[in-house]
Amino acid sequence: MSLSSPDIGRMKRDLAALVAINTENPPGREREAAEHISRLLADAGFDLTLSEYLPGRTNVIARLENGAGPCFAFNTHIDVVPAGDGWSQDPFTLTERDGKLYGRGSCDAKGPLVAMLEAMRMLAAHRDGWRGTLMGIFVADEEVASEGAKFYVRETPAKIDYAVIGEPTSNSTYSAHKGSLRPLVRVHGVTAHSGTPELGENAIFRAAQLLGLVEHAHEHSVRCHCHPLVGSASLTVTRINGGHADNVLPDSCELLLDRRMVPGEDEEQVKQEIRDLLTLAREKFGVRSDIVTFKPTTGGATETDSGDPIVLAGLDACRAHGNAEPGPFGFQGGCDLVHFRSLGTKGIVIGPGSLADAHKPDEFVPIDEFIAASEIYRDVALAMMSR
């Protein structure tokens, strides 16, 4: 096989095998898939480590040293969101139809993962074209809280110069992404019989007063934080829970707020802004509330400068393999790039499939994008490791 020719049959077999291994998160159960990935890369000559942060929650770390040079890593996640209902075929059996490969994780993100495996094989088979250290870091639990990537970053002693993160971008280059904070806020009231509400304090009414301030803050302050690639920051509510009986005034009401951050925003400053909002609600309406916790999320916002060499390499590779509008763009959701950026790594996000088709029944990846992604990944690595 030449450097320019991915093995299409092998890629389809690998994707079918990984889709068949159920890694729905929760609960995750990535171990079996991690062991399968490890075997595939060991056969290509990589040194492999399986790293668990909890029983069964397993990262794969592959390494191939090829002389002095930069360290380049491919990263994506092994877990998938729950399949749910509404599928027209078994979500864990890869199905080919009309130029597409259907199955849970086919585009988010087992399709990108398999394309990375193929790129790593091509690079391993032709080591005369690059120098440095090639890594594959495939992690658990990106879909819920990125615990796998956070664990890797905490534990790793090694510097990674460049990274490509695999997420569905329709083979465009994304150099920035949003981050998220999810404060769980408890609003307090005083219980009473619902027939005599004047004897108590209705926590749900108080929560409504706070939510009015949340909406005002989003419209007049938060959304004014704007980034050229990812757009505006946001603040909204996604869950509310209050009351315990039909005829009792609730003495508490919990709100889950969702604050999306853009690159350049400071996470601690954003947390303080939320605390200040609660203080304002107390001063203005007498609302008594506190932040119970900040729920774990994928992480903060980040970006790699649009003129950085890895961004330019991503644009060139995407363009060379059929994308007339390669970017750079900004990812509206979160992903694991932010954690690698905390190591000083310059990184981008590229992958086959569309985010619009992820997390849905009949998720699919277009076959042409799937194959092209392996070549894009290979070419970006070559560009950075032959410098």
mmCIF file of C-alpha atoms in Angstrom:
data_model
loop_
_atom_site.group_PDB
_atom_site.id
_atom_site.type_symbol
_atom_site.label_atom_id
_atom_site.label_comp_id
_atom_site.label_asym_id
_atom_site.label_seq_id
_atom_site.Cartn_x
_atom_site.Cartn_y
_atom_site.Cartn_z
ATOM 1 C CA MET A 1 0.000 0.000 0.000
ATOM 2 C CA SER A 2 1.373 3.395 -0.954
ATOM 3 C CA LEU A 3 1.381 6.331 1.415
ATOM 4 C CA SER A 4 -1.414 7.960 -0.573
ATOM 5 C CA SER A 5 -3.803 4.997 -0.475
ATOM 6 C CA PRO A 6 -5.886 4.210 2.593
ATOM 7 C CA ASP A 7 -7.246 0.674 2.780
ATOM 8 C CA ILE A 8 -10.981 1.317 2.365
ATOM 9 C CA GLY A 9 -12.072 -2.231 3.137
ATOM 10 C CA ARG A 10 -10.028 -2.281 6.320
ATOM 11 C CA MET A 11 -11.440 1.065 7.420
ATOM 12 C CA LYS A 12 -15.003 -0.179 6.999
ATOM 13 C CA ARG A 13 -14.204 -3.369 8.936
ATOM 14 C CA ASP A 14 -12.591 -1.392 11.742
ATOM 15 C CA LEU A 15 -15.548 0.962 11.984
ATOM 16 C CA ALA A 16 -18.000 -1.952 12.000
ATOM 17 C CA ALA A 17 -16.062 -3.595 14.825
ATOM 18 C CA LEU A 18 -15.992 -0.429 16.940
ATOM 19 C CA VAL A 19 -19.648 0.434 16.346
ATOM 20 C CA ALA A 20 -20.528 -3.099 17.475
ATOM 21 C CA ILE A 21 -18.858 -2.483 20.850
ATOM 22 C CA ASN A 22 -21.399 -0.603 22.942
ATOM 23 C CA THR A 23 -19.696 2.382 24.605
ATOM 24 C CA GLU A 24 -22.826 4.385 25.430
ATOM 25 C CA ASN A 25 -22.085 7.064 28.013
ATOM 26 C CA PRO A 26 -23.461 6.775 30.602
ATOM 27 C CA PRO A 27 -22.083 4.387 31.719
ATOM 28 C CA GLY A 28 -19.184 4.378 29.235
ATOM 29 C CA ARG A 29 -17.650 0.916 29.455
ATOM 30 C CA GLU A 30 -14.841 1.864 27.072
ATOM 31 C CA ARG A 31 -12.473 -0.923 28.144
ATOM 32 C CA GLU A 32 -13.428 -3.485 25.472
ATOM 33 C CA ALA A 33 -13.166 -0.915 22.676
ATOM 34 C CA ALA A 34 -9.892 0.401 24.104
ATOM 35 C CA GLU A 35 -8.429 -3.108 24.044
ATOM 36 C CA HIS A 36 -9.532 -3.550 20.428
ATOM 37 C CA ILE A 37 -7.968 -0.226 19.388
ATOM 38 C CA SER A 38 -4.801 -1.186 21.229
ATOM 39 C CA ARG A 39 -4.494 -4.446 19.308
ATOM 40 C CA LEU A 40 -4.912 -2.679 15.969
ATOM 41 C CA LEU A 41 -2.162 -0.172 16.726
ATOM 42 C CA ALA A 42 0.175 -2.745 18.242
ATOM 43 C CA ASP A 43 0.032 -4.597 14.926
ATOM 44 C CA ALA A 44 1.210 -1.362 13.238
ATOM 45 C CA GLY A 45 4.262 -1.100 15.502
ATOM 46 C CA PHE A 46 3.093 1.356 18.160
ATOM 47 C CA ASP A 47 3.899 1.086 21.846
ATOM 48 C CA LEU A 48 0.613 0.928 23.741
ATOM 49 C CA THR A 49 -0.590 1.850 27.218
ATOM 50 C CA LEU A 50 -4.092 1.410 28.586
ATOM 51 C CA SER A 51 -4.829 3.928 31.311
ATOM 52 C CA GLU A 52 -7.899 3.785 33.563
ATOM 53 C CA TYR A 53 -9.206 6.649 35.667
ATOM 54 C CA LEU A 54 -12.065 4.458 36.955
ATOM 55 C CA PRO A 55 -12.751 0.728 36.480
ATOM 56 C CA GLY A 56 -13.658 0.220 32.838
ATOM 57 C CA ARG A 57 -13.141 3.895 31.935
ATOM 58 C CA THR A 58 -10.076 3.463 29.787
ATOM 59 C CA ASN A 59 -7.818 5.674 27.671
ATOM 60 C CA VAL A 60 -5.598 4.315 24.897
ATOM 61 C CA ILE A 61 -2.160 5.915 24.541
ATOM 62 C CA ALA A 62 -0.162 4.883 21.468
ATOM 63 C CA ARG A 63 3.360 6.088 20.772
ATOM 64 C CA LEU A 64 5.796 5.678 17.889
ATOM 65 C CA GLU A 65 9.201 7.356 18.064
ATOM 66 C CA ASN A 66 10.974 8.113 14.808
ATOM 67 C CA GLY A 67 14.023 10.204 15.601
ATOM 68 C CA ALA A 68 14.345 13.763 16.833
ATOM 69 C CA GLY A 69 11.458 16.077 16.027
ATOM 70 C CA PRO A 70 8.137 17.394 17.268
ATOM 71 C CA CYS A 71 5.518 15.365 19.124
ATOM 72 C CA PHE A 72 2.274 15.131 17.148
ATOM 73 C CA ALA A 73 -0.903 13.571 18.552
ATOM 74 C CA PHE A 74 -4.214 12.413 17.175
ATOM 75 C CA ASN A 75 -7.023 12.543 19.721
ATOM 76 C CA THR A 76 -10.685 11.663 19.813
ATOM 77 C CA HIS A 77 -13.078 9.851 22.131
ATOM 78 C CA ILE A 78 -14.211 6.249 22.421
ATOM 79 C CA ASP A 79 -17.564 6.849 24.132
ATOM 80 C CA VAL A 80 -20.841 7.622 22.356
ATOM 81 C CA VAL A 81 -24.161 9.081 23.464
ATOM 82 C CA PRO A 82 -26.971 6.591 24.217
ATOM 83 C CA ALA A 83 -28.559 5.207 21.057
ATOM 84 C CA GLY A 84 -32.143 5.943 22.118
ATOM 85 C CA ASP A 85 -35.172 5.092 19.996
ATOM 86 C CA GLY A 86 -36.154 5.844 16.412
ATOM 87 C CA TRP A 87 -33.514 3.901 14.499
ATOM 88 C CA SER A 88 -34.407 2.218 11.211
ATOM 89 C CA GLN A 89 -31.763 -0.446 11.843
ATOM 90 C CA ASP A 90 -29.751 -1.829 14.768
ATOM 91 C CA PRO A 91 -27.636 1.137 15.967
ATOM 92 C CA PHE A 92 -24.738 -1.176 16.836
ATOM 93 C CA THR A 93 -24.546 -2.864 13.429
ATOM 94 C CA LEU A 94 -22.774 -0.734 10.833
ATOM 95 C CA THR A 95 -25.028 -0.457 7.776
ATOM 96 C CA GLU A 96 -23.927 0.810 4.368
ATOM 97 C CA ARG A 97 -26.572 2.529 2.272
ATOM 98 C CA ASP A 98 -26.505 5.252 -0.415
ATOM 99 C CA GLY A 99 -22.854 6.154 0.131
ATOM 100 C CA LYS A 100 -23.221 6.428 3.901
ATOM 101 C CA LEU A 101 -22.256 4.299 6.883
ATOM 102 C CA TYR A 102 -24.950 4.208 9.569
ATOM 103 C CA GLY A 103 -24.453 3.339 13.234
ATOM 104 C CA ARG A 104 -24.143 4.932 16.652
ATOM 105 C CA GLY A 105 -20.798 6.720 16.755
ATOM 106 C CA SER A 106 -20.207 6.481 13.016
ATOM 107 C CA CYS A 107 -19.572 10.228 12.885
ATOM 108 C CA ASP A 108 -19.245 11.071 16.614
ATOM 109 C CA ALA A 109 -16.617 9.957 16.951
ATOM 110 C CA LYS A 110 -15.737 6.391 15.944
ATOM 111 C CA GLY A 111 -15.601 7.435 12.293
ATOM 112 C CA PRO A 112 -12.925 10.060 13.021
ATOM 113 C CA LEU A 113 -11.171 7.548 15.292
ATOM 114 C CA VAL A 114 -10.924 4.897 12.576
ATOM 115 C CA ALA A 115 -9.724 7.496 10.055
ATOM 116 C CA MET A 116 -7.007 8.420 12.558
ATOM 117 C CA LEU A 117 -6.048 4.760 12.968
ATOM 118 C CA GLU A 118 -5.648 4.477 9.191
ATOM 119 C CA ALA A 119 -3.552 7.657 9.049
ATOM 120 C CA MET A 120 -1.341 6.310 11.824
ATOM 121 C CA ARG A 121 -0.855 3.047 9.925
ATOM 122 C CA MET A 122 0.086 4.907 6.750
ATOM 123 C CA LEU A 123 2.580 7.036 8.652
ATOM 124 C CA ALA A 124 4.034 4.058 10.511
ATOM 125 C CA ALA A 125 4.581 2.215 7.224
ATOM 126 C CA HIS A 126 6.488 5.127 5.666
ATOM 127 C CA ARG A 127 8.733 6.569 8.355
ATOM 128 C CA ASP A 128 11.194 8.069 5.913
ATOM 129 C CA GLY A 129 8.795 10.972 5.286
ATOM 130 C CA TRP A 130 8.673 12.356 8.817
ATOM 131 C CA ARG A 131 10.632 12.712 12.040
ATOM 132 C CA GLY A 132 9.532 12.987 15.651
ATOM 133 C CA THR A 133 7.039 11.217 17.885
ATOM 134 C CA LEU A 134 3.603 10.200 16.636
ATOM 135 C CA MET A 135 0.892 9.587 19.216
ATOM 136 C CA GLY A 136 -2.706 8.451 19.319
ATOM 137 C CA ILE A 137 -4.596 9.430 22.463
ATOM 138 C CA PHE A 138 -8.096 7.980 22.443
ATOM 139 C CA VAL A 139 -10.034 8.805 25.564
ATOM 140 C CA ALA A 140 -13.082 7.894 27.603
ATOM 141 C CA ASP A 141 -15.969 10.132 28.627
ATOM 142 C CA GLU A 142 -15.828 13.089 26.296
ATOM 143 C CA GLU A 143 -19.603 13.138 25.942
ATOM 144 C CA VAL A 144 -20.360 13.855 29.616
ATOM 145 C CA ALA A 145 -17.445 15.613 31.294
ATOM 146 C CA SER A 146 -14.188 14.874 29.420
ATOM 147 C CA GLU A 147 -12.859 12.989 32.422
ATOM 148 C CA GLY A 148 -10.625 10.853 30.201
ATOM 149 C CA ALA A 149 -8.870 13.847 28.634
ATOM 150 C CA LYS A 150 -8.644 15.642 31.980
ATOM 151 C CA PHE A 151 -7.063 12.543 33.527
ATOM 152 C CA TYR A 152 -4.567 12.234 30.666
ATOM 153 C CA VAL A 153 -3.525 15.876 30.938
ATOM 154 C CA ARG A 154 -3.098 15.608 34.715
ATOM 155 C CA GLU A 155 -1.013 12.445 34.476
ATOM 156 C CA THR A 156 1.109 13.002 31.370
ATOM 157 C CA PRO A 157 4.692 14.214 31.761
ATOM 158 C CA ALA A 158 5.217 14.599 28.017
ATOM 159 C CA LYS A 159 4.995 17.748 25.922
ATOM 160 C CA ILE A 160 2.812 17.534 22.838
ATOM 161 C CA ASP A 161 3.604 20.136 20.208
ATOM 162 C CA TYR A 162 0.659 19.632 17.869
ATOM 163 C CA ALA A 163 -2.655 17.813 17.989
ATOM 164 C CA VAL A 164 -5.608 17.124 15.745
ATOM 165 C CA ILE A 165 -8.883 16.450 17.550
ATOM 166 C CA GLY A 166 -11.390 14.241 15.760
ATOM 167 C CA GLU A 167 -14.968 15.518 15.795
ATOM 168 C CA PRO A 168 -17.543 15.750 12.991
ATOM 169 C CA THR A 169 -16.747 18.940 11.048
ATOM 170 C CA SER A 170 -17.532 17.754 7.487
ATOM 171 C CA ASN A 171 -13.750 17.699 6.976
ATOM 172 C CA SER A 172 -13.356 21.419 7.643
ATOM 173 C CA THR A 173 -10.744 22.908 9.956
ATOM 174 C CA TYR A 174 -12.009 24.289 13.256
ATOM 175 C CA SER A 175 -9.492 26.236 15.317
ATOM 176 C CA ALA A 176 -11.696 27.417 18.191
ATOM 177 C CA HIS A 177 -14.528 26.100 20.315
ATOM 178 C CA LYS A 178 -16.875 27.260 23.034
ATOM 179 C CA GLY A 179 -16.685 26.197 26.651
ATOM 180 C CA SER A 180 -19.386 25.618 29.241
ATOM 181 C CA LEU A 181 -20.214 26.138 32.903
ATOM 182 C CA ARG A 182 -23.291 24.599 34.517
ATOM 183 C CA PRO A 183 -24.029 26.018 37.950
ATOM 184 C CA LEU A 184 -26.730 24.206 39.912
ATOM 185 C CA VAL A 185 -28.551 26.958 41.811
ATOM 186 C CA ARG A 186 -30.874 26.343 44.749
ATOM 187 C CA VAL A 187 -33.506 28.996 45.453
ATOM 188 C CA HIS A 188 -34.918 28.968 48.988
ATOM 189 C CA GLY A 189 -38.471 29.573 50.208
ATOM 190 C CA VAL A 190 -40.619 28.777 53.226
ATOM 191 C CA THR A 191 -43.076 25.891 53.179
ATOM 192 C CA ALA A 192 -46.771 26.386 53.928
ATOM 193 C CA HIS A 193 -50.187 24.921 53.099
ATOM 194 C CA SER A 194 -51.116 25.861 49.545
ATOM 195 C CA GLY A 195 -54.462 27.101 50.854
ATOM 196 C CA THR A 196 -52.669 29.777 52.874
ATOM 197 C CA PRO A 197 -49.728 30.742 50.646
ATOM 198 C CA GLU A 198 -49.344 34.060 52.458
ATOM 199 C CA LEU A 199 -47.914 32.126 55.410
ATOM 200 C CA GLY A 200 -44.979 30.887 53.379
ATOM 201 C CA GLU A 201 -42.597 31.900 50.617
ATOM 202 C CA ASN A 202 -42.942 30.122 47.278
ATOM 203 C CA ALA A 203 -39.478 29.108 46.063
ATOM 204 C CA ILE A 204 -40.764 28.653 42.511
ATOM 205 C CA PHE A 205 -42.024 32.248 42.395
ATOM 206 C CA ARG A 206 -38.644 33.376 43.715
ATOM 207 C CA ALA A 207 -36.898 31.258 41.066
ATOM 208 C CA ALA A 208 -38.996 32.982 38.396
ATOM 209 C CA GLN A 209 -37.734 36.354 39.607
ATOM 210 C CA LEU A 210 -34.164 35.116 39.373
ATOM 211 C CA LEU A 211 -34.776 33.709 35.897
ATOM 212 C CA GLY A 212 -36.001 37.092 34.739
ATOM 213 C CA LEU A 213 -32.598 38.479 35.697
ATOM 214 C CA VAL A 214 -30.895 35.551 33.945
ATOM 215 C CA GLU A 215 -32.752 36.352 30.725
ATOM 216 C CA HIS A 216 -31.925 40.047 31.052
ATOM 217 C CA ALA A 217 -28.244 39.266 31.673
ATOM 218 C CA HIS A 218 -28.112 37.098 28.547
ATOM 219 C CA GLU A 219 -29.760 39.690 26.319
ATOM 220 C CA HIS A 220 -27.940 42.771 27.591
ATOM 221 C CA SER A 221 -24.547 41.541 28.777
ATOM 222 C CA VAL A 222 -23.510 37.939 28.151
ATOM 223 C CA ARG A 223 -24.343 37.773 24.437
ATOM 224 C CA CYS A 224 -22.247 40.900 23.914
ATOM 225 C CA HIS A 225 -19.152 38.719 24.457
ATOM 226 C CA CYS A 226 -18.547 37.756 20.843
ATOM 227 C CA HIS A 227 -15.793 35.853 19.057
ATOM 228 C CA PRO A 228 -15.241 35.991 15.275
ATOM 229 C CA LEU A 229 -15.286 32.199 14.851
ATOM 230 C CA VAL A 230 -17.659 30.837 17.502
ATOM 231 C CA GLY A 231 -20.075 33.745 17.813
ATOM 232 C CA SER A 232 -21.696 34.921 21.044
ATOM 233 C CA ALA A 233 -21.544 33.684 24.602
ATOM 234 C CA SER A 234 -24.857 32.699 26.191
ATOM 235 C CA LEU A 235 -26.618 32.165 29.504
ATOM 236 C CA THR A 236 -29.820 30.150 29.809
ATOM 237 C CA VAL A 237 -31.630 27.632 32.017
ATOM 238 C CA THR A 238 -31.935 23.984 30.941
ATOM 239 C CA ARG A 239 -33.519 22.289 33.977
ATOM 240 C CA ILE A 240 -35.826 23.272 36.809
ATOM 241 C CA ASN A 241 -37.030 21.185 39.738
ATOM 242 C CA GLY A 242 -39.179 22.310 42.670
ATOM 243 C CA GLY A 243 -41.944 21.155 44.962
ATOM 244 C CA HIS A 244 -42.691 17.832 46.612
ATOM 245 C CA ALA A 245 -46.485 17.728 47.086
ATOM 246 C CA ASP A 246 -49.557 19.002 45.271
ATOM 247 C CA ASN A 247 -50.826 21.029 48.227
ATOM 248 C CA VAL A 248 -47.600 22.314 49.769
ATOM 249 C CA LEU A 249 -45.734 25.517 48.985
ATOM 250 C CA PRO A 250 -42.218 24.530 47.862
ATOM 251 C CA ASP A 251 -39.420 25.591 50.173
ATOM 252 C CA SER A 252 -36.772 25.097 47.496
ATOM 253 C CA CYS A 253 -36.394 25.135 43.730
ATOM 254 C CA GLU A 254 -33.298 24.067 41.804
ATOM 255 C CA LEU A 255 -32.213 25.579 38.509
ATOM 256 C CA LEU A 256 -29.496 24.296 36.201
ATOM 257 C CA LEU A 257 -27.997 27.206 34.332
ATOM 258 C CA ASP A 258 -25.944 26.759 31.170
ATOM 259 C CA ARG A 259 -23.295 29.385 30.468
ATOM 260 C CA ARG A 260 -21.481 29.040 27.150
ATOM 261 C CA MET A 261 -18.139 30.808 27.072
ATOM 262 C CA VAL A 262 -16.158 32.043 24.098
ATOM 263 C CA PRO A 263 -12.360 32.087 23.751
ATOM 264 C CA GLY A 264 -10.874 34.932 25.761
ATOM 265 C CA GLU A 265 -13.352 34.731 28.630
ATOM 266 C CA ASP A 266 -11.882 33.893 32.039
ATOM 267 C CA GLU A 267 -13.696 31.020 33.755
ATOM 268 C CA GLU A 268 -13.221 32.381 37.277
ATOM 269 C CA GLN A 269 -14.525 35.781 36.205
ATOM 270 C CA VAL A 270 -17.583 34.124 34.645
ATOM 271 C CA LYS A 271 -18.243 32.249 37.892
ATOM 272 C CA GLN A 272 -18.077 35.541 39.783
ATOM 273 C CA GLU A 273 -20.531 37.118 37.344
ATOM 274 C CA ILE A 274 -23.016 34.353 38.144
ATOM 275 C CA ARG A 275 -22.531 34.895 41.886
ATOM 276 C CA ASP A 276 -23.076 38.613 41.332
ATOM 277 C CA LEU A 277 -26.350 37.806 39.567
ATOM 278 C CA LEU A 278 -27.566 35.909 42.625
ATOM 279 C CA THR A 279 -26.574 38.848 44.808
ATOM 280 C CA LEU A 280 -28.546 41.184 42.553
ATOM 281 C CA ALA A 281 -31.625 38.933 42.853
ATOM 282 C CA ARG A 282 -31.408 39.140 46.620
ATOM 283 C CA GLU A 283 -30.943 42.904 46.659
ATOM 284 C CA LYS A 284 -33.721 43.562 44.147
ATOM 285 C CA PHE A 285 -36.331 40.948 45.063
ATOM 286 C CA GLY A 286 -35.202 39.359 48.320
ATOM 287 C CA VAL A 287 -34.436 36.076 46.535
ATOM 288 C CA ARG A 288 -32.363 33.781 48.722
ATOM 289 C CA SER A 289 -30.239 31.442 46.638
ATOM 290 C CA ASP A 290 -26.854 29.771 46.446
ATOM 291 C CA ILE A 291 -24.761 27.737 44.026
ATOM 292 C CA VAL A 292 -24.883 24.103 45.151
ATOM 293 C CA THR A 293 -22.166 23.038 42.720
ATOM 294 C CA PHE A 294 -20.776 23.556 39.259
ATOM 295 C CA LYS A 295 -21.629 20.351 37.414
ATOM 296 C CA PRO A 296 -18.783 18.777 35.445
ATOM 297 C CA THR A 297 -18.706 19.716 31.765
ATOM 298 C CA THR A 298 -16.421 19.165 28.795
ATOM 299 C CA GLY A 299 -14.459 22.270 29.847
ATOM 300 C CA GLY A 300 -13.638 25.819 28.891
ATOM 301 C CA ALA A 301 -13.283 27.634 25.593
ATOM 302 C CA THR A 302 -10.075 27.829 23.613
ATOM 303 C CA GLU A 303 -8.570 28.676 20.248
ATOM 304 C CA THR A 304 -5.418 28.232 18.222
ATOM 305 C CA ASP A 305 -4.412 31.351 16.310
ATOM 306 C CA SER A 306 -5.744 31.269 12.753
ATOM 307 C CA GLY A 307 -2.270 31.987 11.383
ATOM 308 C CA ASP A 308 -0.574 29.168 13.290
ATOM 309 C CA PRO A 309 1.204 26.594 11.075
ATOM 310 C CA ILE A 310 -1.065 23.725 12.166
ATOM 311 C CA VAL A 311 -4.157 25.710 11.245
ATOM 312 C CA LEU A 312 -2.666 26.474 7.843
ATOM 313 C CA ALA A 313 -1.713 22.804 7.417
ATOM 314 C CA GLY A 314 -5.282 21.799 8.246
ATOM 315 C CA LEU A 315 -6.692 24.219 5.700
ATOM 316 C CA ASP A 316 -4.313 22.988 3.011
ATOM 317 C CA ALA A 317 -5.085 19.327 3.669
ATOM 318 C CA CYS A 318 -8.867 19.813 3.779
ATOM 319 C CA ARG A 319 -8.723 21.807 0.545
ATOM 320 C CA ALA A 320 -6.510 19.222 -1.148
ATOM 321 C CA HIS A 321 -8.994 16.460 -0.341
ATOM 322 C CA GLY A 322 -12.148 17.996 -1.693
ATOM 323 C CA ASN A 323 -13.303 20.748 0.661
ATOM 324 C CA ALA A 324 -13.627 24.048 -1.188
ATOM 325 C CA GLU A 325 -14.476 25.903 2.060
ATOM 326 C CA PRO A 326 -12.019 24.458 4.580
ATOM 327 C CA GLY A 327 -12.313 27.154 7.266
ATOM 328 C CA PRO A 328 -11.104 28.074 9.737
ATOM 329 C CA PHE A 329 -14.350 27.851 11.672
ATOM 330 C CA GLY A 330 -15.434 27.757 15.296
ATOM 331 C CA PHE A 331 -17.040 24.779 17.021
ATOM 332 C CA GLN A 332 -20.290 25.696 18.811
ATOM 333 C CA GLY A 333 -19.984 22.882 21.333
ATOM 334 C CA GLY A 334 -17.119 21.889 23.554
ATOM 335 C CA CYS A 335 -14.478 19.256 22.883
ATOM 336 C CA ASP A 336 -11.161 18.032 24.235
ATOM 337 C CA LEU A 337 -8.962 20.554 22.412
ATOM 338 C CA VAL A 338 -9.068 22.844 25.452
ATOM 339 C CA HIS A 339 -7.359 20.232 27.608
ATOM 340 C CA PHE A 340 -4.489 19.752 25.169
ATOM 341 C CA ARG A 341 -4.153 23.514 24.850
ATOM 342 C CA SER A 342 -3.543 23.578 28.614
ATOM 343 C CA LEU A 343 -0.310 21.669 27.876
ATOM 344 C CA GLY A 344 0.753 24.361 25.422
ATOM 345 C CA THR A 345 -0.275 22.199 22.467
ATOM 346 C CA LYS A 346 -1.276 23.899 19.220
ATOM 347 C CA GLY A 347 -4.326 22.096 17.885
ATOM 348 C CA ILE A 348 -7.229 21.975 15.472
ATOM 349 C CA VAL A 349 -10.477 20.009 15.142
ATOM 350 C CA ILE A 350 -11.207 18.051 11.950
ATOM 351 C CA GLY A 351 -13.391 15.070 11.195
ATOM 352 C CA PRO A 352 -15.786 13.418 8.732
ATOM 353 C CA GLY A 353 -19.531 13.678 9.169
ATOM 354 C CA SER A 354 -21.711 16.549 10.272
ATOM 355 C CA LEU A 355 -22.465 17.629 13.819
ATOM 356 C CA ALA A 356 -26.070 17.957 12.635
ATOM 357 C CA ASP A 357 -26.213 14.152 12.248
ATOM 358 C CA ALA A 358 -24.554 13.303 15.567
ATOM 359 C CA HIS A 359 -26.536 12.331 18.667
ATOM 360 C CA LYS A 360 -29.556 11.402 16.519
ATOM 361 C CA PRO A 361 -31.200 8.174 15.351
ATOM 362 C CA ASP A 362 -29.698 6.900 12.094
ATOM 363 C CA GLU A 363 -26.418 8.724 12.693
ATOM 364 C CA PHE A 364 -24.141 8.330 9.684
ATOM 365 C CA VAL A 365 -20.836 9.301 8.138
ATOM 366 C CA PRO A 366 -20.499 9.822 4.352
ATOM 367 C CA ILE A 367 -18.089 7.237 2.995
ATOM 368 C CA ASP A 368 -16.202 9.726 0.841
ATOM 369 C CA GLU A 369 -15.587 12.031 3.825
ATOM 370 C CA PHE A 370 -14.632 9.054 5.997
ATOM 371 C CA ILE A 371 -11.941 7.940 3.552
ATOM 372 C CA ALA A 372 -10.738 11.481 2.820
ATOM 373 C CA ALA A 373 -10.367 12.174 6.553
ATOM 374 C CA SER A 374 -7.636 9.542 6.846
ATOM 375 C CA GLU A 375 -5.670 11.323 4.119
ATOM 376 C CA ILE A 376 -6.285 14.732 5.674
ATOM 377 C CA TYR A 377 -5.044 13.491 9.039
ATOM 378 C CA ARG A 378 -1.973 11.930 7.440
ATOM 379 C CA ASP A 379 -1.136 15.076 5.478
ATOM 380 C CA VAL A 380 -1.474 17.378 8.500
ATOM 381 C CA ALA A 381 0.891 15.151 10.479
ATOM 382 C CA LEU A 382 3.368 15.070 7.604
ATOM 383 C CA ALA A 383 3.269 18.860 7.288
ATOM 384 C CA MET A 384 4.034 19.356 10.965
ATOM 385 C CA MET A 385 6.594 16.571 11.360
ATOM 386 C CA SER A 386 8.654 17.308 8.278
ATOM 387 C CA ARG A 387 9.177 20.957 9.234
#
